[in-house]
Coordinates of C-alpha atoms in Angstrom, one line a residue:
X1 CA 0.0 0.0 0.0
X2 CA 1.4 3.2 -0.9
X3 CA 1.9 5.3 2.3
X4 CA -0.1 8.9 2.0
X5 CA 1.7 12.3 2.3
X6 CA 0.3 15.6 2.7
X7 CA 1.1 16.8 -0.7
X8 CA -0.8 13.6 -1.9
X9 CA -4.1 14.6 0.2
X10 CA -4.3 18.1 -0.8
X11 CA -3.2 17.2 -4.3
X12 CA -6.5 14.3 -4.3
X13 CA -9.0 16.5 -2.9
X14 CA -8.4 20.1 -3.7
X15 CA -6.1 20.7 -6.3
X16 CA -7.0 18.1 -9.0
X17 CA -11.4 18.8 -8.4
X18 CA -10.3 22.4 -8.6
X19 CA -8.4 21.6 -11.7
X20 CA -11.4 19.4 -13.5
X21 CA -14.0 22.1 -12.6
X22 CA -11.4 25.0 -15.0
X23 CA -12.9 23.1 -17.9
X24 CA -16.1 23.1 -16.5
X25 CA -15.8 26.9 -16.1
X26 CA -14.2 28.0 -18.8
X27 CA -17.2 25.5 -21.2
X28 CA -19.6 27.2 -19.1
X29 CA -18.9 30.3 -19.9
X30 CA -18.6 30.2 -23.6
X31 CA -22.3 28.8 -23.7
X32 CA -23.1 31.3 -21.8
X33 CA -21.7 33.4 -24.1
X34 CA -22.4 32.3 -27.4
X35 CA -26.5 32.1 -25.7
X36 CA -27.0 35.5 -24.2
X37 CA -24.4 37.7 -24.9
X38 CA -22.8 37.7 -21.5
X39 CA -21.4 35.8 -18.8
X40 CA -24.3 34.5 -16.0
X41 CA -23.2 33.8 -13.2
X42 CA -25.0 31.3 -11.7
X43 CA -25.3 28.4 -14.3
X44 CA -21.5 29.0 -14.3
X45 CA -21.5 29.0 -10.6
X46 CA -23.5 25.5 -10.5
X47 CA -21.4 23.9 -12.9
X48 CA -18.5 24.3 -11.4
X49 CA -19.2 23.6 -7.5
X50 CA -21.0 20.5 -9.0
X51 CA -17.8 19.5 -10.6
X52 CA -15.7 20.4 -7.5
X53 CA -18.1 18.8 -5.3
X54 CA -18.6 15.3 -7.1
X55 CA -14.9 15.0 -7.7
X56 CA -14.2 16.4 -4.1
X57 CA -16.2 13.7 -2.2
X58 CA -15.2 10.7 -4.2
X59 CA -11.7 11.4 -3.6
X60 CA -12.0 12.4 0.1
X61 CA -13.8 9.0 0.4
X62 CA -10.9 7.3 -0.9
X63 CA -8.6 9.2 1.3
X64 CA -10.7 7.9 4.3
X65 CA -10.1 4.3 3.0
X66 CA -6.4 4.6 2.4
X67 CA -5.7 6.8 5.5
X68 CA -8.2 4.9 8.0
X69 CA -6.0 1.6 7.1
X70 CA -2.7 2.8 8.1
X71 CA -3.6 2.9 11.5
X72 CA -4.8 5.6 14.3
X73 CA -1.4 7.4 14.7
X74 CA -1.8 8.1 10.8
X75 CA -5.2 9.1 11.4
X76 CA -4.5 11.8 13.8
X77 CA -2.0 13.6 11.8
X78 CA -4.6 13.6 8.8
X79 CA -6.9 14.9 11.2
X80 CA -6.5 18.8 10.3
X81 CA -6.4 18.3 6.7
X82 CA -9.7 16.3 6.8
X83 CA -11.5 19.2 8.6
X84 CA -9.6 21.5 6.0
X85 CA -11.2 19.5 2.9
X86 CA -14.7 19.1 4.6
X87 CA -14.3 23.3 4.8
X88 CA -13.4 23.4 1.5
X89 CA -16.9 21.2 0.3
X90 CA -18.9 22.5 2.7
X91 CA -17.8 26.3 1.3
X92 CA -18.8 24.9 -2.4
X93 CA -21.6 23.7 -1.4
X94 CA -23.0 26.8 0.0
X95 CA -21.9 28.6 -3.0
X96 CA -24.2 26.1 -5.1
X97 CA -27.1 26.5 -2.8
X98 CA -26.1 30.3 -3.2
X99 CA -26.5 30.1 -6.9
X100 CA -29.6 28.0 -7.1
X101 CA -31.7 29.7 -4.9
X102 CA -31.2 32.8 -7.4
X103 CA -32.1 30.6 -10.0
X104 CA -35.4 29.0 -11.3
X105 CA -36.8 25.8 -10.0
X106 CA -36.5 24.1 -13.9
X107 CA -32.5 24.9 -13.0
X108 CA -32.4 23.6 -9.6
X109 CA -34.1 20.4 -11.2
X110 CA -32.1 20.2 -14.2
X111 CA -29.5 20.2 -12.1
X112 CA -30.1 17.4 -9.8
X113 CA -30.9 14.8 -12.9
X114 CA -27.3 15.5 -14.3
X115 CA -25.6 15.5 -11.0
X116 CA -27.2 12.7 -9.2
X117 CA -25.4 9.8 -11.2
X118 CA -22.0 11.7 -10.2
X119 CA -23.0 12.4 -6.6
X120 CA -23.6 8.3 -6.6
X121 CA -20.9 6.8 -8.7
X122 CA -19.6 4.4 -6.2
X123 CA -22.5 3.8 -4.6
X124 CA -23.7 0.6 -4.1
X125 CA -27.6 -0.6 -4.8
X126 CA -28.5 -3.9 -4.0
X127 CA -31.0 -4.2 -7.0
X128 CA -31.2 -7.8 -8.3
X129 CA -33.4 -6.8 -10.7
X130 CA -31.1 -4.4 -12.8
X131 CA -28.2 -6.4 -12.1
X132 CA -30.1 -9.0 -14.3
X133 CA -31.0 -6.9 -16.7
X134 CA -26.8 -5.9 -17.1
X135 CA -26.0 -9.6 -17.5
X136 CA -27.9 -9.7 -20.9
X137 CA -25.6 -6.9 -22.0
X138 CA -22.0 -8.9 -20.7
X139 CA -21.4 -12.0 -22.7
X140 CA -21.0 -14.5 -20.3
X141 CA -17.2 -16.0 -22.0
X142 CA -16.5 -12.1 -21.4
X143 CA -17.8 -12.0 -17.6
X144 CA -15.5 -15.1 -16.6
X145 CA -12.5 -13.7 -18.5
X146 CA -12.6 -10.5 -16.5
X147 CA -13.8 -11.7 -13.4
X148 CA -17.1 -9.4 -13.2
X149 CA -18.3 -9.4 -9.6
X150 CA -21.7 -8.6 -11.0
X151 CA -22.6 -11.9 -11.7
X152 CA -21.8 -13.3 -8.6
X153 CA -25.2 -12.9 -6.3
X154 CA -26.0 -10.9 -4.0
X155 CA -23.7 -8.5 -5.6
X156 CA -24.3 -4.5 -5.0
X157 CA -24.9 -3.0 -8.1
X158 CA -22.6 0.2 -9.2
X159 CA -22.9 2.7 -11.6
X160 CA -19.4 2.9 -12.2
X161 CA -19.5 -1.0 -12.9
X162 CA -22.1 -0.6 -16.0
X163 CA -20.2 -2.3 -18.3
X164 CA -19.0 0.7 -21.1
X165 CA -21.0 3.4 -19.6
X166 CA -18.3 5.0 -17.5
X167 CA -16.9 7.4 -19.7
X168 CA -20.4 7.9 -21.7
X169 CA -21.8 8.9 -18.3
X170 CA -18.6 11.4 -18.1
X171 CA -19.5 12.8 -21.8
X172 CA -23.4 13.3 -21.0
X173 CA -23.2 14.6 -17.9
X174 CA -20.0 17.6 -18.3
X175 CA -20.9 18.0 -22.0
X176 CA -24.9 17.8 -22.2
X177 CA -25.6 18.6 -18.8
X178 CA -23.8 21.6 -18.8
X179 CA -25.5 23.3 -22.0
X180 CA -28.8 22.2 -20.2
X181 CA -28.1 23.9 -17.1
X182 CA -26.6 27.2 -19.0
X183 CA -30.0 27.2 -21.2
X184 CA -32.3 26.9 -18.1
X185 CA -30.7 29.8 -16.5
X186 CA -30.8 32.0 -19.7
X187 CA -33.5 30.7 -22.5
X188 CA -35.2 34.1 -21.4
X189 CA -32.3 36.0 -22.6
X190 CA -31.1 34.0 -25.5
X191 CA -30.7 35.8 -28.5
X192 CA -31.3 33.7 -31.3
X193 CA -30.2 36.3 -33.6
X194 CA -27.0 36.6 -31.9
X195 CA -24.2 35.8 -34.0
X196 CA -20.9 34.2 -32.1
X197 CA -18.8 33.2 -35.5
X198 CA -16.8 30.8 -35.6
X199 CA -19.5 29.4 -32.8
X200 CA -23.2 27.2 -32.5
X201 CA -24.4 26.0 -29.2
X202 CA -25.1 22.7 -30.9
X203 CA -21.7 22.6 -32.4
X204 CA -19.6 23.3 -28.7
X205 CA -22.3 20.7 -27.2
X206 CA -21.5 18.0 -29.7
X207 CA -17.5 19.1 -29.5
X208 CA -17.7 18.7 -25.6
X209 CA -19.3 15.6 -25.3
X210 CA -17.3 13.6 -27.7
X211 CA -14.2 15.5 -25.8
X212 CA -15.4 14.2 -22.6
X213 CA -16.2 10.9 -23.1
X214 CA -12.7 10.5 -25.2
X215 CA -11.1 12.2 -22.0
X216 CA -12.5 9.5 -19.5
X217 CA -11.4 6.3 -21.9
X218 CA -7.7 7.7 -22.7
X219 CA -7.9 8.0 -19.2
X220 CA -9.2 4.0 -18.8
X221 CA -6.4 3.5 -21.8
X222 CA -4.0 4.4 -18.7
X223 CA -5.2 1.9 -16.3
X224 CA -6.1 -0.7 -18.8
X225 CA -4.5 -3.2 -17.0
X226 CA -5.6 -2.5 -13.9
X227 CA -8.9 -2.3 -14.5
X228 CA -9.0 -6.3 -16.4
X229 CA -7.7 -7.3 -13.5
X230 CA -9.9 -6.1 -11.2
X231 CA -13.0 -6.9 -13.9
X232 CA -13.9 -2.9 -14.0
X233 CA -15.5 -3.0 -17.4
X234 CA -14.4 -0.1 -19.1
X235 CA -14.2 0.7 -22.7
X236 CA -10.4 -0.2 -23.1
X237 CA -11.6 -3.4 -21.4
X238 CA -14.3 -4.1 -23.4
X239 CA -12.6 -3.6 -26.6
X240 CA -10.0 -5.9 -25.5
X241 CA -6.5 -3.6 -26.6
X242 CA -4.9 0.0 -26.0
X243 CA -4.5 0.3 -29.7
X244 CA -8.2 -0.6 -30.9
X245 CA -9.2 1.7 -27.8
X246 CA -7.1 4.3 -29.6
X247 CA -8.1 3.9 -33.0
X248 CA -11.4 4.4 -31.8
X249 CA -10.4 7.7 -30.2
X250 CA -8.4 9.1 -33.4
X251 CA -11.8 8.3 -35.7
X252 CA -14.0 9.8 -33.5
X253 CA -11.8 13.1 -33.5
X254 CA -11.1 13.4 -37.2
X255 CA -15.0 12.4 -37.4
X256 CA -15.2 16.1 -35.3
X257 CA -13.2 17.7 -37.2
X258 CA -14.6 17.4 -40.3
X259 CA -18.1 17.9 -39.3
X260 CA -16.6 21.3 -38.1
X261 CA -14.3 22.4 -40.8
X262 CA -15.3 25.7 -40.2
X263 CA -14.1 26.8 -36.7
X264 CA -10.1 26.5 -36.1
X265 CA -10.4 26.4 -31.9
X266 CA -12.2 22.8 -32.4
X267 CA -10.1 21.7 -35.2
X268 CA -6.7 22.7 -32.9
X269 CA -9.0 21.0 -29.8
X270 CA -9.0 17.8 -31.6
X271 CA -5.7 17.7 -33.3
X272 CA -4.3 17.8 -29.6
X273 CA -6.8 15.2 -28.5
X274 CA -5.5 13.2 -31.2
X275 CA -1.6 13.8 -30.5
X276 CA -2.7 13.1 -26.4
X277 CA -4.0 9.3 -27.3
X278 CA -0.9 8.4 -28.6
X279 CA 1.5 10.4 -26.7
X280 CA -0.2 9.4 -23.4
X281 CA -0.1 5.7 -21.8
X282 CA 0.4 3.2 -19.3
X283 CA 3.7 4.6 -18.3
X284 CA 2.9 8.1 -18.4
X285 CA 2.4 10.2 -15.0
X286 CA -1.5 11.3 -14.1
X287 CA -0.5 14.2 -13.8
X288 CA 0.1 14.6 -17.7
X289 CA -3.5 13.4 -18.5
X290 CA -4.5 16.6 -17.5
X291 CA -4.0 18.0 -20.6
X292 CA -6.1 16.0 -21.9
X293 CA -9.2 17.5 -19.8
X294 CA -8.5 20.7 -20.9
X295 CA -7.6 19.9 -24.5
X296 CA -10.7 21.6 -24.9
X297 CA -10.2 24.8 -22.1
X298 CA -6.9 25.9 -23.7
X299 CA -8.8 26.8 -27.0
X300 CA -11.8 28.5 -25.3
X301 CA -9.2 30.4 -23.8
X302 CA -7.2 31.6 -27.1
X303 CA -10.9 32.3 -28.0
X304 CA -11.6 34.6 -25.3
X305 CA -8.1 35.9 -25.4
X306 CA -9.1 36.9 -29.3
X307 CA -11.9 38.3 -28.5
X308 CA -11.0 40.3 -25.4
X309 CA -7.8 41.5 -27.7
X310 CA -10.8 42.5 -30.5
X311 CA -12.7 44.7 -28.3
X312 CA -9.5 46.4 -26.7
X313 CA -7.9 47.1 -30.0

């Protein structure tokens, strides 16, 4: 077991949710944008904590696993910097009730359908019934090969563990999710006639999803085998091979780029996505992967920066 240090902590629990929610921000904003003509703050606001919040708590879970098994003494010392992350949610968390409560009750709602599956990713349901219904979907030769613990009875069943549906879950819910929450916060405002060239709102939707979802298997890719081992059925897993996993990426990303010939910041998005799959691997630090998170924020950004530099000059 790999013994925890402070730097390790902070790095699990603040840093990297802070890190995820930039993109988050930064996607956020540019709908909001390219909608209304301005930046709202709360849709933005929601998005975010969300993202801080359901990465926050997972990984502060995990730190009460690893840290509760090293003994008392360990314990102790971790003591202060487990009330320092609780703060830390507990202050996001107020700024999403904050933002909601100045924000229509189609929002609020909106909100909890695309969060919920986050909030309960690791969560375990004992429901036979749906467990079942997931075996249809796992070909059995597959199940033994991999070991899948769903089949065995009794078994809790995880939303995580639906076999393929980790990193689609990723796509729907930072990609869709977050143009639904932006929309419900400013259809009122939304200028139909407002025209953000190179941008559409059904273009960035499409553009983040398939950037998310190809985020969350490069990321799967890494931990390949890992996750056979353990029988986690991802898409890497599933497809049997790193390479076919990234083949899949690379046509899925020159299948973006030319439906969207027309705007440079998503051909430049997925030409790095593209140099990321097979750059990044097994071997390579986490901490490189995230680029690949904000393979999308860094040309929002030069956008912004453009148009910012536009208005000045």
């Amino acid at each position: 077991m790999v013994t925890p240090t402070v730097s390790s902590f902070v790095d699990s629990v603040i840093i990297r949710p802070i890190v995820v929610a930039i993109n988050s921000l930064v996607l956020a904003s540019l709908m909001s944008y390219v909608m209304a003509e301005r930046l709202d703050w709360r849709p933005i606001t929601v998005c975010v904590t969300c993202d801080i919040l359901a990465v926050g708590i997972d990984h502060f879970k995990d730190q009460e696993i690893i840290i509760g098994a090293c003994g008392t003494t360990v314990l102790k010392r971790f003591a202060p910097l487990f009330h320092l992350a609780r703060m830390f949610l507990v202050l996001n968390a107020l700024l999403l009730v904050i933002a909601l409560s100045h924000s229509s009750l189609e929002m609020t709602i909106i909100t909890a359908v695309f969060t919920t599956p986050a909030f309960l990713w690791a969560t375990p349901f004992h429901l036979p019934r749906i467990d079942a219904i997931l075996q249809r979907f796992i070909p059995a030769k597959h199940g033994q090969e991999v070991g899948y613990s769903s089949s065995i009875p009794g078994t809790p069943f995880v939303i995580k563990r639906v076999p393929g549906m980790k990193a689609i879950f990723n796509g729907i819910i930072r990609g869709c999710g977050i143009f639904f929450v932006v929309h419900s916060a400013v259809q009122t405002s939304w200028k139909s006639d407002f025209n953000v060239l190179p941008w559409t709102i059904i273009d960035i939707v499409i553009w983040s999803t398939v950037n998310r979802i190809g985020h969350a298997i490069l990321v799967d890719v890494r931990d390949f085998y890992d996750d056979e081992k353990a029988g986690v059925p991802t898409i890497p897993v599933l497809l049997g091979s790193s390479f076919k996993t990234r083949i899949v990426l690379t046509v899925s990303q020159l299948a973006v780029m030319m439906a969207f010939l027309g705007n440079p910041y998503i051909l430049g998005s997925a030409c790095f996505a593209i140099a990321l799959v097979w750059i990044l691997g097994q071997d390579s630090p986490k901490v490189y992967f995230l680029l690949s998170i904000h393979s999308q924020s860094i040309f929002i950004i030069m956008y912004a920066a453009s148009v910012i530099n536009n208005k000045i000059f």
